[in-house]
Short mmCIF file of C-alpha atoms in Angstrom, two decimals:
data_model
loop_
_atom_site.label_atom_id
_atom_site.label_comp_id
_atom_site.label_asym_id
_atom_site.label_seq_id
_atom_site.Cartn_x
_atom_site.Cartn_y
_atom_site.Cartn_z
CA MET A 1 56.76 28.65 25.13
CA ALA A 2 55.01 25.83 26.94
CA LEU A 3 52.50 23.85 24.89
CA PRO A 4 48.86 24.17 26.04
CA TRP A 5 48.15 20.48 26.69
CA LYS A 6 48.74 18.62 29.90
CA LEU A 7 49.57 14.92 29.90
CA HIS A 8 46.64 12.62 30.58
CA GLY A 9 47.76 10.21 33.30
CA ASP A 10 50.95 8.54 32.20
CA GLY A 11 50.21 9.50 28.60
CA LYS A 12 50.06 5.89 27.52
CA ASP A 13 46.80 4.33 28.67
CA VAL A 14 43.19 5.52 28.70
CA GLY A 15 40.97 3.65 31.16
CA ALA A 16 37.68 2.16 30.01
CA ALA A 17 35.71 4.88 31.82
CA GLU A 18 38.10 7.73 30.97
CA ILE A 19 38.32 10.20 28.11
CA VAL A 20 41.19 12.42 27.07
CA LEU A 21 39.85 15.98 27.16
CA PRO A 22 40.57 18.64 24.49
CA GLY A 23 43.17 20.27 26.74
CA GLU A 24 44.97 16.99 27.40
CA ARG A 25 47.16 14.74 25.28
CA LEU A 26 48.87 11.39 25.25
CA THR A 27 52.58 10.94 24.60
CA TRP A 28 53.68 12.59 21.38
CA PRO A 29 54.21 9.33 19.43
CA ARG A 30 50.65 8.31 20.33
CA THR A 31 49.31 11.78 19.59
CA ILE A 32 50.98 11.79 16.18
CA GLY A 33 49.52 8.36 15.46
CA LEU A 34 46.04 9.60 16.39
CA GLY A 35 46.53 12.66 14.21
CA LEU A 36 47.42 10.52 11.21
CA GLN A 37 44.36 8.39 11.96
CA HIS A 38 42.24 11.55 11.68
CA VAL A 39 43.86 12.26 8.30
CA VAL A 40 42.88 8.81 7.06
CA ALA A 41 39.35 9.28 8.40
CA MET A 42 38.80 12.59 6.59
CA PHE A 43 40.70 11.75 3.42
CA GLY A 44 38.07 9.65 1.65
CA ALA A 45 35.45 12.39 1.76
CA THR A 46 37.75 15.37 1.33
CA PHE A 47 39.34 14.19 -1.90
CA LEU A 48 36.00 13.14 -3.39
CA VAL A 49 34.70 16.72 -3.51
CA PRO A 50 37.38 18.05 -5.88
CA LEU A 51 37.04 14.93 -8.00
CA LEU A 52 33.30 15.48 -8.35
CA THR A 53 33.55 19.22 -8.94
CA GLY A 54 36.71 19.41 -11.06
CA PHE A 55 38.62 21.38 -8.43
CA PRO A 56 42.36 20.68 -7.88
CA PRO A 57 42.65 18.00 -5.15
CA SER A 58 45.97 19.32 -3.81
CA THR A 59 44.53 22.81 -3.37
CA THR A 60 41.51 21.45 -1.54
CA LEU A 61 43.69 19.34 0.76
CA LEU A 62 46.00 22.28 1.48
CA PHE A 63 43.20 24.59 2.55
CA SER A 64 41.49 21.80 4.44
CA GLY A 65 44.58 21.59 6.63
CA ILE A 66 44.95 25.36 6.89
CA GLY A 67 41.25 25.67 7.75
CA THR A 68 41.59 23.10 10.53
CA ILE A 69 44.51 24.98 12.07
CA LEU A 70 42.59 28.29 11.86
CA PHE A 71 39.57 26.63 13.47
CA LEU A 72 41.68 25.47 16.41
CA LEU A 73 43.17 28.94 16.84
CA ILE A 74 39.86 30.80 16.64
CA THR A 75 38.13 28.44 19.09
CA GLY A 76 40.95 28.86 21.58
CA ASN A 77 42.23 25.30 21.14
CA ARG A 78 39.17 24.03 23.06
CA LEU A 79 37.07 22.43 20.32
CA PRO A 80 38.45 19.33 18.54
CA SER A 81 37.38 19.31 14.92
CA TYR A 82 38.66 18.64 11.42
CA LEU A 83 37.46 20.89 8.60
CA GLY A 84 37.11 18.83 5.45
CA SER A 85 35.42 19.43 2.10
CA SER A 86 31.68 20.06 2.33
CA PHE A 87 29.41 17.98 0.11
CA ALA A 88 26.75 20.67 0.41
CA PHE A 89 28.76 22.72 -2.12
CA ILE A 90 28.83 20.06 -4.87
CA VAL A 91 25.66 20.99 -6.75
CA PRO A 92 26.14 24.78 -6.79
CA ILE A 93 29.84 24.39 -7.68
CA VAL A 94 29.08 22.10 -10.62
CA ALA A 95 26.28 24.36 -11.85
CA ALA A 96 28.34 27.55 -11.56
CA THR A 97 31.43 25.98 -13.15
CA LYS A 98 29.43 24.63 -16.06
CA ALA A 99 27.80 27.99 -16.70
CA ASP A 100 30.62 30.47 -16.09
CA GLY A 101 33.79 28.59 -15.10
CA MET A 102 35.63 27.89 -11.87
CA PRO A 103 36.10 31.56 -10.83
CA SER A 104 32.32 31.94 -10.70
CA ALA A 105 32.00 28.95 -8.37
CA LEU A 106 34.78 30.34 -6.19
CA PHE A 107 32.88 33.62 -5.83
CA GLY A 108 29.94 31.60 -4.53
CA ILE A 109 32.16 29.78 -2.03
CA VAL A 110 33.72 33.02 -0.78
CA SER A 111 30.29 34.63 -0.42
CA THR A 112 29.00 31.62 1.52
CA GLY A 113 32.01 31.74 3.83
CA ILE A 114 31.58 35.45 4.52
CA LEU A 115 27.89 34.99 5.31
CA LEU A 116 28.65 32.06 7.63
CA ALA A 117 31.29 34.13 9.42
CA VAL A 118 28.75 36.93 9.91
CA VAL A 119 26.26 34.43 11.32
CA GLY A 120 28.98 33.26 13.70
CA LEU A 121 29.55 36.78 14.98
CA ILE A 122 25.79 37.20 15.50
CA VAL A 123 25.64 33.94 17.45
CA VAL A 124 28.54 35.11 19.63
CA GLY A 125 26.32 37.99 20.71
CA THR A 126 22.87 36.38 20.73
CA GLY A 127 23.23 32.62 21.24
CA THR A 128 21.79 29.81 19.09
CA GLY A 129 18.12 30.03 20.09
CA TRP A 130 17.11 31.82 16.89
CA ILE A 131 18.79 29.13 14.78
CA ASP A 132 16.77 26.42 16.54
CA ARG A 133 13.58 28.40 15.86
CA LEU A 134 14.44 29.10 12.21
CA MET A 135 15.37 25.48 11.47
CA PRO A 136 13.47 23.05 13.69
CA PRO A 137 14.17 19.35 13.00
CA ILE A 138 11.52 19.05 10.28
CA VAL A 139 13.14 21.87 8.31
CA ALA A 140 16.76 20.83 8.96
CA GLY A 141 16.02 17.24 7.99
CA ALA A 142 14.27 18.27 4.78
CA ILE A 143 17.16 20.48 3.67
CA VAL A 144 19.73 17.78 4.37
CA ALA A 145 17.65 15.11 2.62
CA LEU A 146 16.95 17.09 -0.53
CA ILE A 147 20.66 17.85 -1.01
CA GLY A 148 21.47 14.15 -1.13
CA PHE A 149 18.57 13.16 -3.37
CA ASN A 150 19.18 16.10 -5.72
CA LEU A 151 22.58 14.57 -6.53
CA ALA A 152 21.15 11.26 -7.80
CA PRO A 153 21.53 12.09 -11.53
CA ALA A 154 25.22 12.89 -11.05
CA ALA A 155 25.79 9.48 -9.44
CA LYS A 156 23.93 7.75 -12.28
CA ASN A 157 25.96 9.52 -14.99
CA ASN A 158 29.26 8.37 -13.52
CA PHE A 159 27.94 4.86 -12.78
CA MET A 160 26.86 4.27 -16.38
CA GLN A 161 30.29 5.18 -17.77
CA ALA A 162 31.76 1.98 -16.31
CA PRO A 163 28.97 -0.10 -14.72
CA VAL A 164 31.10 -3.10 -13.74
CA THR A 165 33.74 -0.98 -11.99
CA ALA A 166 31.00 1.02 -10.32
CA LEU A 167 29.29 -2.14 -9.11
CA VAL A 168 32.55 -3.53 -7.69
CA THR A 169 33.15 -0.23 -5.85
CA LEU A 170 29.61 -0.05 -4.49
CA ALA A 171 29.75 -3.67 -3.32
CA ALA A 172 33.09 -3.02 -1.59
CA VAL A 173 31.69 0.01 0.26
CA ILE A 174 28.65 -1.94 1.45
CA LEU A 175 30.59 -5.06 2.49
CA CYS A 176 33.42 -3.19 4.23
CA THR A 177 30.85 -1.40 6.39
CA VAL A 178 29.71 -4.68 7.96
CA LEU A 179 32.82 -6.83 7.60
CA PHE A 180 35.11 -4.61 9.67
CA LYS A 181 34.84 -3.24 13.17
CA GLY A 182 36.10 0.00 14.73
CA LEU A 183 38.09 2.40 12.57
CA LEU A 184 38.12 0.16 9.48
CA GLY A 185 34.33 0.00 9.57
CA ARG A 186 34.23 3.79 9.65
CA LEU A 187 36.52 3.97 6.63
CA SER A 188 34.35 1.89 4.30
CA ILE A 189 34.13 4.73 1.74
CA PHE A 190 37.91 4.99 1.62
CA LEU A 191 38.31 1.19 1.43
CA GLY A 192 35.59 0.92 -1.22
CA VAL A 193 37.35 3.49 -3.39
CA ALA A 194 40.64 1.63 -2.90
CA VAL A 195 39.09 -1.69 -4.00
CA GLY A 196 37.36 -0.08 -6.98
CA TYR A 197 40.55 1.72 -7.95
CA VAL A 198 42.60 -1.49 -7.93
CA PHE A 199 39.94 -3.17 -10.08
CA ALA A 200 39.99 -0.21 -12.49
CA VAL A 201 43.77 -0.47 -12.75
CA ILE A 202 43.54 -4.20 -13.51
CA VAL A 203 41.02 -3.68 -16.32
CA GLY A 204 43.02 -0.80 -17.81
CA GLN A 205 40.84 2.18 -16.90
CA VAL A 206 43.60 4.22 -15.18
CA ASN A 207 46.27 6.30 -16.91
CA PHE A 208 49.36 7.07 -14.81
CA ASP A 209 51.13 9.40 -17.27
CA ALA A 210 50.23 12.54 -15.30
CA VAL A 211 51.40 10.91 -12.06
CA ALA A 212 54.82 10.15 -13.52
CA LYS A 213 55.25 13.77 -14.62
CA ALA A 214 54.08 15.35 -11.35
CA ALA A 215 56.65 16.62 -8.85
CA TRP A 216 56.81 15.30 -5.30
CA LEU A 217 56.89 18.79 -3.81
CA GLY A 218 55.45 22.06 -5.06
CA PHE A 219 52.63 24.52 -4.70
CA PRO A 220 49.20 23.43 -5.89
CA GLN A 221 47.18 25.26 -8.52
CA PHE A 222 45.76 28.56 -7.24
CA THR A 223 42.68 30.09 -8.87
CA PHE A 224 40.96 33.31 -7.81
CA PRO A 225 37.25 34.17 -7.71
CA ALA A 226 35.50 36.15 -10.42
CA ASN A 227 35.31 39.91 -9.88
CA PRO A 228 31.72 41.05 -9.20
CA LEU A 229 32.52 44.53 -10.57
CA THR A 230 33.78 43.37 -13.95
CA ASP A 231 31.67 40.23 -14.35
CA PRO A 232 28.36 40.61 -12.48
CA GLY A 233 26.65 37.85 -14.44
CA ALA A 234 29.16 35.22 -13.29
CA THR A 235 29.07 36.37 -9.67
CA TRP A 236 25.79 37.70 -8.30
CA GLY A 237 23.87 35.25 -10.47
CA VAL A 238 25.32 32.21 -8.67
CA LEU A 239 24.40 33.35 -5.15
CA PRO A 240 20.89 31.83 -5.01
CA ALA A 241 22.44 28.39 -5.47
CA PHE A 242 25.05 28.95 -2.76
CA ILE A 243 23.11 30.78 -0.02
CA PRO A 244 21.14 27.67 1.16
CA VAL A 245 24.48 25.96 1.82
CA VAL A 246 24.87 28.33 4.79
CA LEU A 247 21.86 26.68 6.46
CA VAL A 248 23.46 23.27 6.10
CA LEU A 249 26.83 24.46 7.42
CA ILE A 250 25.09 25.98 10.45
CA ALA A 251 23.32 22.70 11.19
CA GLU A 252 26.53 20.73 10.75
CA ASN A 253 28.58 22.93 13.05
CA VAL A 254 25.93 23.16 15.77
CA GLY A 255 25.45 19.40 15.69
CA HIS A 256 29.19 18.79 15.87
CA ILE A 257 29.64 21.09 18.85
CA ARG A 258 26.76 19.59 20.78
CA GLY A 259 28.03 16.10 20.09
CA VAL A 260 31.49 16.96 21.46
CA ALA A 261 29.98 18.83 24.44
CA GLN A 262 27.83 15.85 25.35
CA LEU A 263 30.87 13.60 25.61
CA THR A 264 33.37 16.03 27.09
CA ASP A 265 32.25 19.28 28.71
CA PRO A 266 28.87 21.09 28.34
CA SER A 267 30.68 24.44 28.41
CA VAL A 268 31.93 23.64 24.90
CA ASN A 269 28.50 24.78 23.66
CA ARG A 270 29.57 28.34 24.39
CA LEU A 271 31.99 28.07 21.48
CA THR A 272 29.20 27.74 18.88
CA GLY A 273 29.55 31.30 17.60
CA ARG A 274 33.32 31.04 17.37
CA ALA A 275 33.04 27.72 15.53
CA LEU A 276 30.64 29.15 12.94
CA PHE A 277 32.91 32.16 12.50
CA ALA A 278 35.98 29.91 12.17
CA ASP A 279 34.35 27.70 9.53
CA GLY A 280 33.24 30.83 7.68
CA VAL A 281 36.78 32.20 7.68
CA ALA A 282 38.22 28.85 6.56
CA THR A 283 35.68 28.56 3.73
CA THR A 284 36.33 32.14 2.62
CA ILE A 285 40.10 31.66 2.47
CA ALA A 286 39.78 28.32 0.68
CA GLY A 287 37.44 29.80 -1.92
CA PHE A 288 39.64 32.83 -2.47
CA PHE A 289 42.60 30.66 -3.54
CA GLY A 290 40.82 27.85 -5.40
CA GLY A 291 39.83 25.34 -2.72
CA SER A 292 36.41 23.99 -1.84
CA GLY A 293 34.30 25.12 1.11
CA THR A 294 34.84 23.40 4.45
CA THR A 295 32.78 22.01 7.30
CA THR A 296 33.24 20.05 10.51
CA TYR A 297 33.61 16.33 9.84
CA GLY A 298 31.56 13.55 11.39
CA GLU A 299 34.13 10.91 10.46
CA ASN A 300 36.47 12.45 12.96
CA ILE A 301 33.80 12.53 15.65
CA GLY A 302 33.55 8.80 15.05
CA VAL A 303 37.28 8.39 15.54
CA MET A 304 37.12 10.35 18.81
CA ALA A 305 34.18 8.29 20.02
CA ALA A 306 36.04 5.07 19.23
CA THR A 307 39.34 6.11 20.81
CA ARG A 308 37.91 8.31 23.64
CA VAL A 309 40.65 10.82 22.79
CA TYR A 310 39.31 14.36 22.21
CA SER A 311 42.70 16.05 22.37
CA THR A 312 43.07 19.04 20.06
CA ALA A 313 46.76 18.14 19.82
CA ALA A 314 45.83 15.29 17.47
CA TYR A 315 44.02 17.76 15.23
CA TRP A 316 47.07 20.00 15.03
CA VAL A 317 48.95 16.96 13.75
CA ALA A 318 46.14 16.16 11.28
CA GLY A 319 45.95 19.73 9.98
CA THR A 320 49.71 19.95 9.57
CA PHE A 321 49.87 16.63 7.71
CA ALA A 322 47.03 17.70 5.39
CA VAL A 323 49.00 20.85 4.54
CA LEU A 324 52.02 18.70 3.67
CA LEU A 325 49.86 16.46 1.44
CA GLY A 326 48.53 19.57 -0.29
CA LEU A 327 52.09 20.60 -1.11
CA SER A 328 52.68 17.37 -3.06
CA PRO A 329 51.49 17.60 -6.69
CA LYS A 330 52.16 13.86 -6.91
CA VAL A 331 49.35 13.18 -4.41
CA GLY A 332 46.97 15.39 -6.38
CA ALA A 333 47.86 13.63 -9.61
CA VAL A 334 47.15 10.20 -8.10
CA ILE A 335 43.76 11.39 -6.85
CA ASN A 336 42.92 12.76 -10.30
CA THR A 337 43.43 9.32 -11.87
CA ILE A 338 40.40 7.85 -10.07
CA PRO A 339 38.04 6.93 -12.94
CA ALA A 340 34.35 7.76 -13.35
CA GLY A 341 33.23 4.20 -12.62
CA VAL A 342 34.74 4.28 -9.14
CA LEU A 343 33.13 7.65 -8.47
CA GLY A 344 29.80 6.37 -9.73
CA GLY A 345 29.87 3.41 -7.37
CA VAL A 346 30.87 5.33 -4.28
CA THR A 347 28.49 8.24 -4.88
CA THR A 348 25.53 5.94 -5.42
CA ALA A 349 25.88 5.00 -1.77
CA LEU A 350 27.14 8.36 -0.59
CA TYR A 351 24.42 10.58 -2.03
CA GLY A 352 21.69 8.21 -0.93
CA LEU A 353 23.05 8.21 2.58
CA ILE A 354 23.11 12.00 2.65
CA GLY A 355 19.39 11.86 1.93
CA VAL A 356 18.82 9.21 4.57
CA ILE A 357 20.68 11.32 7.12
CA GLY A 358 17.98 13.95 6.68
CA VAL A 359 15.42 11.29 7.47
CA LYS A 360 17.46 10.27 10.51
CA ILE A 361 17.26 13.84 11.82
CA TRP A 362 13.47 13.45 11.75
CA LEU A 363 13.62 10.10 13.51
CA ASP A 364 16.09 11.23 16.17
CA ASN A 365 13.86 14.18 17.01
CA LYS A 366 10.62 12.19 16.80
CA VAL A 367 9.08 14.53 14.24
CA ASP A 368 5.29 14.10 14.21
CA PHE A 369 4.28 13.24 10.65
CA THR A 370 0.60 13.11 11.56
CA ASN A 371 0.87 16.90 11.71
CA PRO A 372 -0.05 18.37 8.29
CA VAL A 373 2.45 21.21 8.80
CA ASN A 374 5.31 18.71 8.97
CA GLN A 375 3.87 16.65 6.13
CA PHE A 376 3.67 19.53 3.68
CA THR A 377 7.01 20.99 4.75
CA ALA A 378 8.84 17.75 3.97
CA ALA A 379 6.79 16.80 0.91
CA THR A 380 7.08 20.15 -0.85
CA ALA A 381 10.78 20.62 -0.16
CA LEU A 382 11.72 17.09 -1.23
CA ILE A 383 9.86 17.16 -4.53
CA ILE A 384 11.32 20.55 -5.42
CA GLY A 385 14.82 19.30 -4.56
CA ILE A 386 14.58 15.89 -6.21
CA GLY A 387 12.91 17.30 -9.32
CA ASP A 388 15.51 20.08 -9.40
CA PHE A 389 12.93 22.79 -9.99
CA THR A 390 14.58 25.89 -11.46
CA LEU A 391 13.51 29.52 -11.37
CA ASN A 392 15.20 32.29 -13.38
CA VAL A 393 14.81 35.86 -12.19
CA GLY A 394 16.85 38.15 -14.40
CA GLN A 395 20.47 37.04 -14.04
CA LEU A 396 19.66 35.00 -10.91
CA THR A 397 19.02 31.26 -11.15
CA PHE A 398 17.46 29.39 -8.23
CA ASN A 399 18.10 25.64 -8.50
CA GLY A 400 16.33 22.77 -6.78
CA ILE A 401 18.40 22.94 -3.61
CA ALA A 402 17.91 26.69 -3.23
CA LEU A 403 14.17 26.53 -3.91
CA GLY A 404 13.74 23.43 -1.76
CA ALA A 405 15.52 25.00 1.20
CA ILE A 406 13.48 28.19 0.86
CA ALA A 407 10.29 26.14 0.56
CA ALA A 408 11.08 24.13 3.71
CA ILE A 409 11.54 27.29 5.78
CA VAL A 410 8.64 29.28 4.31
CA VAL A 411 6.09 26.45 4.22
CA TYR A 412 6.81 25.44 7.80
CA HIS A 413 6.70 28.90 9.33
CA VAL A 414 3.71 30.15 7.31
CA MET A 415 1.63 27.03 7.94
CA ASN A 416 2.63 26.83 11.59
CA SER A 417 1.79 30.51 12.20
CA ILE A 418 -1.61 30.28 10.52
CA ALA A 419 -2.45 26.98 12.23
CA THR A 420 -1.55 28.47 15.60
CA LEU A 421 -3.68 31.60 15.00
CA ARG A 422 -6.63 29.62 13.68
CA GLY A 423 -6.33 26.79 16.18
CA THR A 424 -6.16 24.20 13.40
CA ASN A 425 -2.94 22.54 14.49
CA GLY A 426 -4.74 20.09 16.76
CA PRO A 427 -4.25 19.49 20.47
CA PRO A 428 -0.69 19.87 21.74
CA ARG A 429 1.14 16.61 22.15
CA ALA A 430 4.02 15.97 24.48
CA THR A 431 7.30 15.59 22.67
CA PRO A 432 10.78 15.05 24.06
CA PRO A 433 13.32 17.88 23.82
CA ALA A 434 14.68 18.21 20.32
CA THR A 435 18.01 16.53 19.75
CA PRO A 436 20.39 18.76 17.81
CA PRO A 437 20.89 17.50 14.27
CA ALA A 438 24.34 16.08 14.97
CA THR A 439 23.93 13.80 12.01
CA ALA A 440 24.03 16.81 9.74
CA ASP A 441 27.81 16.46 10.06
CA ALA A 442 27.41 13.42 7.95
CA ILE A 443 26.57 15.49 4.87
CA GLU A 444 30.29 15.52 4.57
CA SER A 445 31.09 12.42 6.53
CA GLY A 446 28.09 10.22 6.02
CA ARG A 447 27.90 9.32 9.70
CA ASP A 448 27.34 10.72 13.15
CA GLY A 449 29.61 8.46 15.17
CA SER A 450 26.71 6.96 17.12
CA ASN A 451 26.75 3.55 15.50
CA PRO A 452 29.55 1.06 16.22
CA VAL A 453 29.36 0.05 12.58
CA ASP A 454 29.01 3.57 11.20
CA SER A 455 26.97 4.27 8.13
CA THR A 456 29.49 5.59 5.68
CA HIS A 457 28.88 8.55 3.46
#
């Protein structure tokens, strides 16, 4: 069977004003090299999620690769994207695992994936207009920002376990961002972790016993979700913490698609419903077998922007290679040796940048903060998220992210509706068309690919 890509030019060179479209490819050696570059770009963020949540890294990597391949199939091989671990899941996973164990968290991931898939099917039939109305930039930015800032205590706890190692790691992340250009600059999180890890090895904070015992090839650890029929307390009770993640995943996917469409072909926007459905399916399958939820990755948008190669062939290579990494227990064991100090350093920057990305959504869309509706929407949601307000209703627990996301949506729409009816929202002011929150991708990736020296995680 003939492969679906046609060769771009001679397959070797891409002119300064040219791009390689999703349905095109370069020569296979070059395509394989680009695919491996995508693996490097996603790796730093994807392996951090299992480290921070206690999930098996090999399992997460395996289903990251499988999810990417499913995404390409479901979107008809027309939308280049890598599905890596979503940082939006960190807080609810940690909370659910601490309370009721890993199977409880996996039930939350599966439920989130199913809901996202349903949203995708709805979008296939109705379009994305209702999403834009439900989550205008002020709401989307607030939800993204409060997720990052809510994670601050977790970063502090790891940082204080080994402050010197954490400081070395943080300094390496910051310096690599501005010292290097192109791809290396985009990989500052990965490089910072590498520098911190080497330092930790030197000072004796890393134990390699588990690495020596691990096999080179083998299946990763599989864990299944809790059963809602036999254990309702460990299943339905976690949903309030996971449901708001769907809003973030929607924003990430829509932003990713619009970013690719802007640089390749506007018709790509028609794939929004399929993309949401594909990410929902990938997240559901990952959660069912013990992996973390997935999302489209901004790091890989950055790689495409830098190389001008949007070929889906490179993503098939990346997905396949991630599957192979997931089938190596040795790789998972190495990842598990990364000490708390390194994690504390990298997440101090990472979680703060997630919060700042929410602010960037406001700036990119020129949100009017002289408008009291916008002021109270952002202020209320952020304080609830940062303070980690908690509400218990029977067996259901609503954490700061859940309550903050709900507050952002409710406060905005209630205030805006009343102000419009009462005429208290002031004279209309001209505003430019809203830019889709492409930077929401950076919840996972920490960047939107728009800056030559990308902000990393």
